[in-house]
């Protein structure tokens, strides 16, 4: 195996499979990028679990963790309105675990805890239980369950990857916590604002409705208003929040009518964007609505308003109908084969799958360094030694994508994003861009 110089901030894999040579980097330090294609087994059957190692360029064995037994924690919304997304995440994690072991990696046990939609009390309990179990690493959600888990995450030294909430403004640089997705709305705002200007929407005023985060709302609001101002638009003061358990937005809509901006960002997830859009349209709200995510459960809750074109979303959208690299293609094919009764995977599943593969990389890095795989500190050291993680986003037909962690912010250094409109049964890209609106392109 020959590894070209990846650098700490590369945005594409340059790994090619040739031969295993003494003196090259051990497999523990490689995030992936082989040219092997999913579905290429000679039997003609569905892709095999062991193909994961081929795609990532990881050869199984002691350096890959073979024979190691390790527990991965997960804090997921397994009940309440977000349960379908939590189920997706759990399924994707379990799929990755199966494929990792089949590829000659460790035997990973999953300890999944229910944080509800999330509920702060349930999230706190989940953190406590995982710490008592001695879990060294976990996959989490919603900004470590809307901040309720952060204190315990730090105290227990539990390396945490959050592919749903990302490194929100109040979480920048937080020890042991790393956001592996673009932060919504912080990271998407510059690109979304640029789209509003270049699309000649005529929008001048902007507001936000979202989930109530208590004191954590303050830094998010400050970041939001600053970025709106930087874009030459006006934050009209609309900042209304509700409980994450809420699906009835009547009182919220009354407040919007009293101070309606041209554009409303919807800072809610799971079913909530669909329920809100349906109720807002029915109430005559004609603002441009821009959500921070898209899910099929939100589509179902929209009662046709999504298909009518009332909903836009700005995010790093995972399009399961058009995977962009071999790892993404392999994930979609194997996920659909393992869970034939489930909808096609959304970004919740895709990001949870990515995070599981990232932990395998950290385990390999820890083994290479002679560290302890049950130590959160040693896992963090492996992340810092190689922050380039294999990704389902980006890449091309023969090259796996990469997500690079910014070691200062603990967020992502780069992530492909865009503004989309759901209409007539599919997502239509209106603009694409990266962090800080880099590489902006109007579609």
XYZ file of N, CA and C in Angstrom, residues 85 88 266 268-271 273-274 290-302 305-307 311-320 344-349 393 420-423 425-428:
150
model
N -35.448 8.391 13.098
C -34.061 8.761 12.815
C -33.096 8.004 13.736
N -32.698 4.581 12.312
C -31.772 4.633 11.178
C -30.324 4.608 11.652
N -35.589 27.345 9.909
C -36.246 26.400 10.807
C -35.170 25.561 11.478
N -34.966 23.100 13.561
C -35.538 21.919 14.198
C -35.233 20.696 13.341
N -35.316 19.504 13.956
C -35.014 18.293 13.222
C -36.110 17.260 13.283
N -35.811 16.079 12.708
C -36.727 14.942 12.665
C -38.037 15.341 11.964
N -39.196 15.064 12.574
C -40.490 15.357 11.948
C -40.846 16.839 11.969
N -39.700 19.874 11.098
C -39.762 20.791 9.950
C -40.975 20.556 9.059
N -41.376 19.292 8.914
C -42.547 18.991 8.094
C -43.836 19.458 8.741
N -36.563 27.909 5.162
C -35.314 27.178 4.942
C -34.997 26.370 6.194
N -35.091 25.050 6.079
C -34.779 24.174 7.193
C -33.308 23.814 7.231
N -32.905 23.130 8.306
C -31.510 22.731 8.464
C -31.313 21.252 8.175
N -32.391 20.550 7.796
C -32.247 19.154 7.424
C -33.473 18.691 6.652
N -33.317 17.511 6.051
C -34.437 16.874 5.356
C -34.471 15.402 5.737
N -35.661 14.920 6.116
C -35.870 13.504 6.381
C -37.205 13.078 5.791
N -37.346 11.782 5.561
C -38.610 11.268 5.032
C -39.725 11.386 6.072
N -39.390 11.341 7.367
C -40.427 11.521 8.378
C -40.961 12.954 8.348
N -40.095 13.921 8.083
C -40.560 15.300 7.928
C -41.415 15.430 6.678
N -41.027 14.741 5.601
C -41.813 14.746 4.375
C -43.218 14.237 4.648
N -43.309 13.125 5.381
C -44.630 12.568 5.706
C -45.447 13.541 6.553
N -44.757 14.233 7.484
C -45.460 15.160 8.369
C -45.847 16.465 7.677
N -45.308 16.688 6.470
C -45.565 17.960 5.780
C -46.929 18.004 5.103
N -47.070 19.727 1.724
C -46.490 21.068 1.556
C -45.060 20.997 1.019
N -44.320 19.940 1.361
C -42.985 19.769 0.790
C -43.071 19.567 -0.712
N -43.918 18.647 -1.140
C -44.033 18.357 -2.571
C -44.523 19.557 -3.361
N -40.856 24.043 0.975
C -39.749 23.824 1.909
C -38.414 23.788 1.190
N -37.480 24.601 1.684
C -36.091 24.566 1.256
C -35.259 24.059 2.434
N -34.099 23.518 2.161
C -33.222 23.118 3.252
C -31.775 23.335 2.851
N -30.993 23.787 3.829
C -29.572 24.075 3.620
C -28.777 23.168 4.547
N -27.978 22.270 3.972
C -27.303 21.250 4.783
C -26.297 20.482 3.933
N -25.591 19.530 4.570
C -24.799 18.573 3.801
C -25.702 17.376 3.520
N -26.449 17.475 2.458
C -27.494 16.509 2.121
C -26.882 15.220 1.589
N -27.313 14.080 2.151
C -26.878 12.787 1.634
C -27.971 12.251 0.725
N -27.645 12.150 -0.564
C -28.608 11.670 -1.556
C -28.345 10.192 -1.819
N -29.161 9.341 -1.207
C -28.969 7.902 -1.350
C -29.239 7.415 -2.768
N -34.905 4.471 2.278
C -33.506 4.674 1.923
C -32.846 5.568 2.968
N -31.570 5.319 3.256
C -30.933 6.010 4.384
C -30.788 7.513 4.174
N -31.039 8.256 5.251
C -30.864 9.708 5.239
C -29.487 10.040 5.797
N -29.222 11.327 5.992
C -27.934 11.742 6.535
C -27.754 11.256 7.971
N -28.842 11.007 8.693
C -28.717 10.455 10.041
C -27.983 9.116 9.978
N -28.434 8.230 9.093
C -27.804 6.921 8.944
C -26.407 7.054 8.361
N -19.379 11.451 1.679
C -19.590 12.686 0.932
C -18.337 12.994 0.101
N -31.289 23.297 -1.095
C -32.127 22.424 -1.905
C -33.587 22.795 -1.713
N -34.379 22.423 -2.695
C -35.833 22.552 -2.584
C -36.436 21.184 -2.856
N -37.276 20.733 -1.937
C -37.989 19.481 -2.178
C -39.271 19.805 -2.946
N -39.440 19.187 -4.083
C -40.616 19.455 -4.893
C -40.898 18.267 -5.798
N -41.540 15.219 -5.298
C -40.964 13.926 -4.988
C -39.463 13.818 -5.023
N -38.752 14.920 -5.186
C -37.293 14.823 -5.196
C -36.661 16.140 -4.755
N -35.365 16.038 -4.396
C -34.610 17.215 -3.977
C -33.941 17.856 -5.180
N -34.055 19.162 -5.294
C -33.461 19.907 -6.407
C -32.410 20.857 -5.837
